[in-house]
mmCIF file of C-alpha atoms and ligand atoms in Angstrom:
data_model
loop_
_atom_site.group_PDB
_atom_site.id
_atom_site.type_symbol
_atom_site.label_atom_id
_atom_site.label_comp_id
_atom_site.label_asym_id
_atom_site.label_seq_id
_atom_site.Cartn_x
_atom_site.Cartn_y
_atom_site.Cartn_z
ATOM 1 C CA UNK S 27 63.816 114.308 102.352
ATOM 2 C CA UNK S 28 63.947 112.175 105.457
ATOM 3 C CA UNK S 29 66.809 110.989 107.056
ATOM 4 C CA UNK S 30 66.518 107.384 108.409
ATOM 5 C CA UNK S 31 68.916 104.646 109.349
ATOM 6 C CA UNK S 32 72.366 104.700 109.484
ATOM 7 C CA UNK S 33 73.989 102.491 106.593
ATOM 8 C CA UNK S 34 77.944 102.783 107.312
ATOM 9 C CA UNK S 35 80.126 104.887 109.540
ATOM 10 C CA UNK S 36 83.731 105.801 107.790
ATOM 11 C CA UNK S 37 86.504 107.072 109.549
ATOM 12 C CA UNK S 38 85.444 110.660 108.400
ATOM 13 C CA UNK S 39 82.166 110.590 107.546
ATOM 14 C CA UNK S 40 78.222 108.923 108.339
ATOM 15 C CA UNK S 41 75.959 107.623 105.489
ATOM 16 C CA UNK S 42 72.467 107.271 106.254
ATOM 17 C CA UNK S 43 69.491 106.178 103.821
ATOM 18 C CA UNK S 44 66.776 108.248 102.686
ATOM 19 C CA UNK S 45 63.315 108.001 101.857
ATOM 20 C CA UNK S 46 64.284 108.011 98.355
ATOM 21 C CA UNK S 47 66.128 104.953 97.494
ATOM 22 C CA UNK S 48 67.983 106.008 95.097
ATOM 23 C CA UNK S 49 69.755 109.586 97.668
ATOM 24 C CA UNK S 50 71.807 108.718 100.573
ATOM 25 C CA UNK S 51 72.668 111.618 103.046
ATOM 26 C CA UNK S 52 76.664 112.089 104.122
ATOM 27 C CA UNK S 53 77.119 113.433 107.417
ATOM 28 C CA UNK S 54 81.197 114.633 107.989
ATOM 29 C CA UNK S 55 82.550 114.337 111.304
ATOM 30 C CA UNK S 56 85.605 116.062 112.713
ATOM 31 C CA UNK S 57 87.504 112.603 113.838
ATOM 32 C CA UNK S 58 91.132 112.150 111.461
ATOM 33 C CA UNK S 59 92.815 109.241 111.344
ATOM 34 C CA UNK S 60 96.087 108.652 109.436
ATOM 35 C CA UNK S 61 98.262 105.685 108.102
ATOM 36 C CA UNK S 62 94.952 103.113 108.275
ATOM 37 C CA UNK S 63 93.832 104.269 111.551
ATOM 38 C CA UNK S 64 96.877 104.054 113.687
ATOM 39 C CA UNK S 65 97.136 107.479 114.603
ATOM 40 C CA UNK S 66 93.629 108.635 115.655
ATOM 41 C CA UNK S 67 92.428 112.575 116.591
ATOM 42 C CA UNK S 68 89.951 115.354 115.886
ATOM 43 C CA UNK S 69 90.139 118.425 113.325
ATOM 44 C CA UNK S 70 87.986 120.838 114.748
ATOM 45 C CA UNK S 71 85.753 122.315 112.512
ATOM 46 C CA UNK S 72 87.045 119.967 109.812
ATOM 47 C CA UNK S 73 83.391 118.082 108.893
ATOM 48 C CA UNK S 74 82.145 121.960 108.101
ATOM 49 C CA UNK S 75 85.194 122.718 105.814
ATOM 50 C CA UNK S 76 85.193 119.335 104.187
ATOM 51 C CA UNK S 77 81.381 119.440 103.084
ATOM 52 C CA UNK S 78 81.456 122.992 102.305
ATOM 53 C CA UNK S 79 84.658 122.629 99.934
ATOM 54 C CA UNK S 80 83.842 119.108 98.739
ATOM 55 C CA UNK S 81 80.795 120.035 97.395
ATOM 56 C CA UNK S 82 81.711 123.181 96.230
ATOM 57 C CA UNK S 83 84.476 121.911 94.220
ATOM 58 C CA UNK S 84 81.826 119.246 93.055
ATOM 59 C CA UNK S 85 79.806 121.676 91.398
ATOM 60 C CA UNK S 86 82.676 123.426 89.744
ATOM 61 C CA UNK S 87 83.707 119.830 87.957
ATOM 62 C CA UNK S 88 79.967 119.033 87.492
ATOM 63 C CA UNK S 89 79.701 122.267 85.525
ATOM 64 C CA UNK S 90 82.844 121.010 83.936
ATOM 65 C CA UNK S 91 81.595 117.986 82.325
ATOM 66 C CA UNK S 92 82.124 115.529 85.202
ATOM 67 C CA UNK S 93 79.410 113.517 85.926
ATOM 68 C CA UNK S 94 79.088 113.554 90.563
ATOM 69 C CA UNK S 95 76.870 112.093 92.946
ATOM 70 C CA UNK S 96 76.278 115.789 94.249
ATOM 71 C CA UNK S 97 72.493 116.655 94.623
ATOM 72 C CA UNK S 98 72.399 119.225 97.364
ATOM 73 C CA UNK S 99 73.921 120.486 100.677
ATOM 74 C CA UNK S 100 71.311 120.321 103.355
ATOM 75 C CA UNK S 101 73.073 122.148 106.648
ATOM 76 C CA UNK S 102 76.616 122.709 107.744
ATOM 77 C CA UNK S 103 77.565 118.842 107.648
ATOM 78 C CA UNK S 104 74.728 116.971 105.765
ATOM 79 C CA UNK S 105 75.005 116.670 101.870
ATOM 80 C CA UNK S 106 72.436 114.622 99.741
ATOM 81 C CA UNK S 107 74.125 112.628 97.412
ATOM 82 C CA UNK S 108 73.262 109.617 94.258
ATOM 83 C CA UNK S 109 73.586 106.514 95.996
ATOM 84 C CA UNK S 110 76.184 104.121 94.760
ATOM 85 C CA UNK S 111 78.007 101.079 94.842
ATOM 86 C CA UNK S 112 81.629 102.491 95.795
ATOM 87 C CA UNK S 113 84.197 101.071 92.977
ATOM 88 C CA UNK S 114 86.638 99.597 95.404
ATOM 89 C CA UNK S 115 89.458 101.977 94.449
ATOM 90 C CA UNK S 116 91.688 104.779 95.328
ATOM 91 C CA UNK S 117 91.909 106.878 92.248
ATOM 92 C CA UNK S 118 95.715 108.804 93.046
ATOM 93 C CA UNK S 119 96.873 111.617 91.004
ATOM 94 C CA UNK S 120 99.587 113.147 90.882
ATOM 95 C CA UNK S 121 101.946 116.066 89.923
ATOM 96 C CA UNK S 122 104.481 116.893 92.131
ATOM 97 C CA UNK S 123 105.786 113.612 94.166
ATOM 98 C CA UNK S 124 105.106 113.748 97.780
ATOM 99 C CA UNK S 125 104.203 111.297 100.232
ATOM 100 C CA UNK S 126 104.613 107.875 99.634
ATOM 101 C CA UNK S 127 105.467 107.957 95.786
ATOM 102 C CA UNK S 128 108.526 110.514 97.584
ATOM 103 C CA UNK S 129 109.113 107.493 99.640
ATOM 104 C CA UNK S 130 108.894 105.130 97.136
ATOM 105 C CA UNK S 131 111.189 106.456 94.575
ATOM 106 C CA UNK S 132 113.632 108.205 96.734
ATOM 107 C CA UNK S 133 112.330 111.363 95.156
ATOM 108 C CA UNK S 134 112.962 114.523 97.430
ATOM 109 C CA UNK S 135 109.214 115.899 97.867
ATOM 110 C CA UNK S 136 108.622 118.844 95.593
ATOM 111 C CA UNK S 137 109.982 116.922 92.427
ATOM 112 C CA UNK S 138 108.324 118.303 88.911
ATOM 113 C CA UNK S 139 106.914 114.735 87.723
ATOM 114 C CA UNK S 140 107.845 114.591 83.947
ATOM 115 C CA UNK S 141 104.042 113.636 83.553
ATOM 116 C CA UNK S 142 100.645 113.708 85.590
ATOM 117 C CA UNK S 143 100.797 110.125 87.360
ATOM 118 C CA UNK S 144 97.754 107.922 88.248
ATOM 119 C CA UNK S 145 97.942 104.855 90.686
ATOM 120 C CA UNK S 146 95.774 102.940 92.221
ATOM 121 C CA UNK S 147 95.063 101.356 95.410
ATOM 122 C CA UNK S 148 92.697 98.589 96.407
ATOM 123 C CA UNK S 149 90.299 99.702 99.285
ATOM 124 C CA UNK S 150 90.537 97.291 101.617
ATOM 125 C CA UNK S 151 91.308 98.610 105.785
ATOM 126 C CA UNK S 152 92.733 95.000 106.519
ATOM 127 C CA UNK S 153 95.112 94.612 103.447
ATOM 128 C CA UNK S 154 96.037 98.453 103.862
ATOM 129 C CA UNK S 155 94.762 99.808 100.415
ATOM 130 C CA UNK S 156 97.202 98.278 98.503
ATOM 131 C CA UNK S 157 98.896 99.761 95.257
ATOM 132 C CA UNK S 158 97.518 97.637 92.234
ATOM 133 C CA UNK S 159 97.382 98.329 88.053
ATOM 134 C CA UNK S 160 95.040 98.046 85.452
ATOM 135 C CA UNK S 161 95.860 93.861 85.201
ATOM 136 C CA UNK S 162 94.857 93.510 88.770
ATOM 137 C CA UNK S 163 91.718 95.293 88.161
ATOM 138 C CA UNK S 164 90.846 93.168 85.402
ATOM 139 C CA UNK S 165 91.507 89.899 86.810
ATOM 140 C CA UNK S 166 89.540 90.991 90.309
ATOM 141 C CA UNK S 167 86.794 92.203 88.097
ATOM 142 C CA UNK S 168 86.124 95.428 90.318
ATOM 143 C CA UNK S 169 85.181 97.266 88.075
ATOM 144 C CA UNK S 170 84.938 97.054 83.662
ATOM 145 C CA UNK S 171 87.672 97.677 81.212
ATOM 146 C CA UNK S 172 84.953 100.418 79.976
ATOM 147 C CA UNK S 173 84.389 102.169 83.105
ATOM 148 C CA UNK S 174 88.092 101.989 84.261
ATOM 149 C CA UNK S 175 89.269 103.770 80.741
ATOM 150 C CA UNK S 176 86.415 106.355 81.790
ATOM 151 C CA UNK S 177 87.516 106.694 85.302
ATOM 152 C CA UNK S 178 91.023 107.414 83.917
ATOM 153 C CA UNK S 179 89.895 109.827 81.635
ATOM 154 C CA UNK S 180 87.793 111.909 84.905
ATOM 155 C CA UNK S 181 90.358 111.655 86.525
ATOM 156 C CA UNK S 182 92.618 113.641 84.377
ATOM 157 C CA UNK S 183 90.569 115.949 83.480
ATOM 158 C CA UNK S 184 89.550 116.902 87.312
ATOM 159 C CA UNK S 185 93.664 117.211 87.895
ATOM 160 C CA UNK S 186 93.293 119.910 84.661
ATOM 161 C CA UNK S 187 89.745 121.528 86.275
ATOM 162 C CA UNK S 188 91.093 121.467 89.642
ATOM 163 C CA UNK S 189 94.820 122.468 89.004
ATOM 164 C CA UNK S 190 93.767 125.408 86.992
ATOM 165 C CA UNK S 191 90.882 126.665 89.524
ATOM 166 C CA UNK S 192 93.005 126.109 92.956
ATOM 167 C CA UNK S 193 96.203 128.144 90.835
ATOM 168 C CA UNK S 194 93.635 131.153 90.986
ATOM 169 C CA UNK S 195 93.769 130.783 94.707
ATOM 170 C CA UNK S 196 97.552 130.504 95.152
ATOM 171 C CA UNK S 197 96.891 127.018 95.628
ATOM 172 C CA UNK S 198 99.243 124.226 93.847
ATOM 173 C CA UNK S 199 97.657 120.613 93.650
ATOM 174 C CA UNK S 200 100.308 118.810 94.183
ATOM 175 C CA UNK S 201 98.496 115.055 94.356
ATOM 176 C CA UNK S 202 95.251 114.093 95.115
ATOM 177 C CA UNK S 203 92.750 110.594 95.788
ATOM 178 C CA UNK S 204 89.149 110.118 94.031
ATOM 179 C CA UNK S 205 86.540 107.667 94.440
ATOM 180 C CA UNK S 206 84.041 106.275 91.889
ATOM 181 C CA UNK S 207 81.104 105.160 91.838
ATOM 182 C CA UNK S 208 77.900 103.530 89.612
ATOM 183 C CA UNK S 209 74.546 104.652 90.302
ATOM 184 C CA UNK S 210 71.561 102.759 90.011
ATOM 185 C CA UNK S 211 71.045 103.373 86.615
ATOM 186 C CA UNK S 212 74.343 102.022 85.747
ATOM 187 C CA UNK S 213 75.745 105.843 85.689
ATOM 188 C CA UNK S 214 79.646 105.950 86.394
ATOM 189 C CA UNK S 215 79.901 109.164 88.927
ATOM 190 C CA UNK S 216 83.050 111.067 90.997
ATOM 191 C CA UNK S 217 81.729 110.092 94.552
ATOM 192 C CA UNK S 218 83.126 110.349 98.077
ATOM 193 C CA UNK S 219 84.643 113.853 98.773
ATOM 194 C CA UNK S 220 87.556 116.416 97.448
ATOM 195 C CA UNK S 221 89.154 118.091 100.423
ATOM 196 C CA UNK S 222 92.277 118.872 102.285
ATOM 197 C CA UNK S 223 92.149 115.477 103.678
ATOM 198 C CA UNK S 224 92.406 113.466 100.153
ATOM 199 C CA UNK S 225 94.269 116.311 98.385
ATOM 200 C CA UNK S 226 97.834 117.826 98.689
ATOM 201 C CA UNK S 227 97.302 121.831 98.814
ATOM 202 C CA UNK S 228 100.940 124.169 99.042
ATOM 203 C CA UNK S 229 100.725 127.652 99.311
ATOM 204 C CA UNK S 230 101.952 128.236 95.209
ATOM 205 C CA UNK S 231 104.471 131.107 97.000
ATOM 206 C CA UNK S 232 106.006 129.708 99.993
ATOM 207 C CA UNK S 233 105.460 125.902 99.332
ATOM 208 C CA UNK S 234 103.620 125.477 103.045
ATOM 209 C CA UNK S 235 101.818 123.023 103.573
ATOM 210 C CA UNK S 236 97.662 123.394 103.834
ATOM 211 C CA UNK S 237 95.970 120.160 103.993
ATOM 212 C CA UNK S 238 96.013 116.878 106.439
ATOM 213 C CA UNK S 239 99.761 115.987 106.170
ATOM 214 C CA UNK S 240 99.730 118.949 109.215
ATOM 215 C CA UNK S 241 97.590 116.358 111.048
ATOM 216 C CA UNK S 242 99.675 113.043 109.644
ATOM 217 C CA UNK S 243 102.931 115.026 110.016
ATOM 218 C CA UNK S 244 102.182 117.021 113.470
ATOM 219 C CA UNK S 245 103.519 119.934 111.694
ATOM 220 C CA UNK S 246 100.567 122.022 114.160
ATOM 221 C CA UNK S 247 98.369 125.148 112.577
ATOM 222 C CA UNK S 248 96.308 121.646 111.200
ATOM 223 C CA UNK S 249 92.511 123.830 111.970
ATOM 224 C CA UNK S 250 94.147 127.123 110.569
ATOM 225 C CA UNK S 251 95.234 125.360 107.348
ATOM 226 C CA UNK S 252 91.430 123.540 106.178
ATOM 227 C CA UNK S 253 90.283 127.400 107.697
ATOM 228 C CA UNK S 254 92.618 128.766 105.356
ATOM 229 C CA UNK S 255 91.644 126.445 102.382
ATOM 230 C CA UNK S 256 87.966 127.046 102.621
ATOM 231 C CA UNK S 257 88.595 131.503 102.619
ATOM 232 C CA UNK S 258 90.821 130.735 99.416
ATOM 233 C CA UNK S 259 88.149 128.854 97.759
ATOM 234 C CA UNK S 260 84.782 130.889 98.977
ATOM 235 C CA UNK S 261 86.171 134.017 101.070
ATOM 236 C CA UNK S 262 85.193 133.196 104.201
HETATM 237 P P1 LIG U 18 100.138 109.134 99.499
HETATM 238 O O1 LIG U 18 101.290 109.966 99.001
HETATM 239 O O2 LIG U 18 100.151 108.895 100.974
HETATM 240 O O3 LIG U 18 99.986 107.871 98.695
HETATM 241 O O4 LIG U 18 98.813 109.994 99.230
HETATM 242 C C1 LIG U 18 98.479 110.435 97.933
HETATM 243 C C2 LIG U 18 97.232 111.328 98.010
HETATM 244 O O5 LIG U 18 96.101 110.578 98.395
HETATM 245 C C3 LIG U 18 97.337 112.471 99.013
HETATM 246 O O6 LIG U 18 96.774 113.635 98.405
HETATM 247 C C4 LIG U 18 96.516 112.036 100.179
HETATM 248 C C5 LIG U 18 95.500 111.120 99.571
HETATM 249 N N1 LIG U 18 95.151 109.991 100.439
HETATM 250 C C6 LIG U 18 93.833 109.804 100.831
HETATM 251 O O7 LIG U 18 92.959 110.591 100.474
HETATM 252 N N2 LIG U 18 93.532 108.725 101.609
HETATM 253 C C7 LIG U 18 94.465 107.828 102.024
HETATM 254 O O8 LIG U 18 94.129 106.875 102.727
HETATM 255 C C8 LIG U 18 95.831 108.029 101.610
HETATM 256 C C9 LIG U 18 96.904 107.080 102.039
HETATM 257 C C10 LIG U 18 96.108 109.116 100.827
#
């Protein structure tokens, strides 16, 4: 497969086309940004981690009954994927409040939730992804009252898949975000990536911390956390 033109940079990662118009090729850079872009900096290493353990995990919930735009890793960085028209939504679960829910609620961060929690956000940079429900997703029409009950149900079952596989690793999933998208046959498909930068990871024993809110947080050890993630998941 060929890689031609570039169609979009992201703050973490390229897109370029293919010459198959129906596989795009993501390329994962080390750059981090935090709270919309304000606070700016590199991860070193992290575009290596992040393809390697996205797409790892990928095929572990694509084994597991959930449809992904995976097709194949190509080289350190460089992962073919379906191409798709991004659903314009962050898909947020959660377990344990953290983060801005913690804010939110007043809820000290390491609170049991009484039940798994989905939210989501609108993606939009300029408007700051904000928080919206099901009625706001209707009346914007971003995506179908069919494909929205379906991207509920993924999405629950990848919190059960990935809870249960990361607990083997001393790993507790604390909260994480997931993207959707529909193919060009009309396919509804987990897209965009599953990593220590759009998941909460805590050491199940000592509660520390092993994912980007090192980075957001300046908590340090940020490389030796994702370094630590990807030898829990594939022993290296
Ligand atoms: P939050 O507590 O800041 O709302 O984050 C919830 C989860 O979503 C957390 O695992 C980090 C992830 N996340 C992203 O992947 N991208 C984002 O832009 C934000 C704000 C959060």
């Amino acid at each position: 497969m060929e890689k031609l033109e570039q169609l979009y940079e992201g703050k973490a990662k390229k897109v370029f086309a293919t010459d198959d118009p129906n596989v795009v090729l993501v390329d994962y850079k080390d750059d981090a940004t935090a709270f919309n872009g304000l606070k700016k900096g590199t991860i070193v290493g992290k575009g290596v981690i992040n393809n390697r353990v996205t797409n790892f995990l990928m095929q572990m919930l694509e084994k597991n009954g959930i449809p992904t735009h995976y097709i194949e890793e190509i080289s350190d960085r460089e992962t073919l994927v379906k191409k798709v028209t991004i659903v314009p939504l962050e898909v947020i679960v959660r377990n344990i409040a953290a983060g801005s829910l913690s804010k939110r609620l007043g809820l000290p961060e390491g609170t049991k939730l009484g039940q798994t929690v989905i939210e989501y956000c609108y993606k939009d940079d300029e408007l700051g992804d904000p928080m919206v429900n099901e009625y706001h997703i209707a009346a914007m029409n971003w995506v179908s009252k069919q494909n929205l009950d379906l991207i509920a149900k993924y999405a629950l079952k990848v919190n059960e898949l990935l809870s249960a596989f990361l607990k083997q690793s001393n790993i507790e999933l604390i909260d994480f975000k997931l993207e959707f998208g529909i193919t060009n046959d009309g396919e509804l498909v987990l897209a965009d990536e599953i990593s220590p930068d759009t998941c909460r990871f805590w050491d199940s024993t000592t509660h520390e911390k092993l994912d980007k809110d090192r980075f957001r947080r300046d908590l340090g050890g940020v490389e030796d956390a994702y370094q630590e993630i990807l030898k829990r998941l594939m022993g290296e």
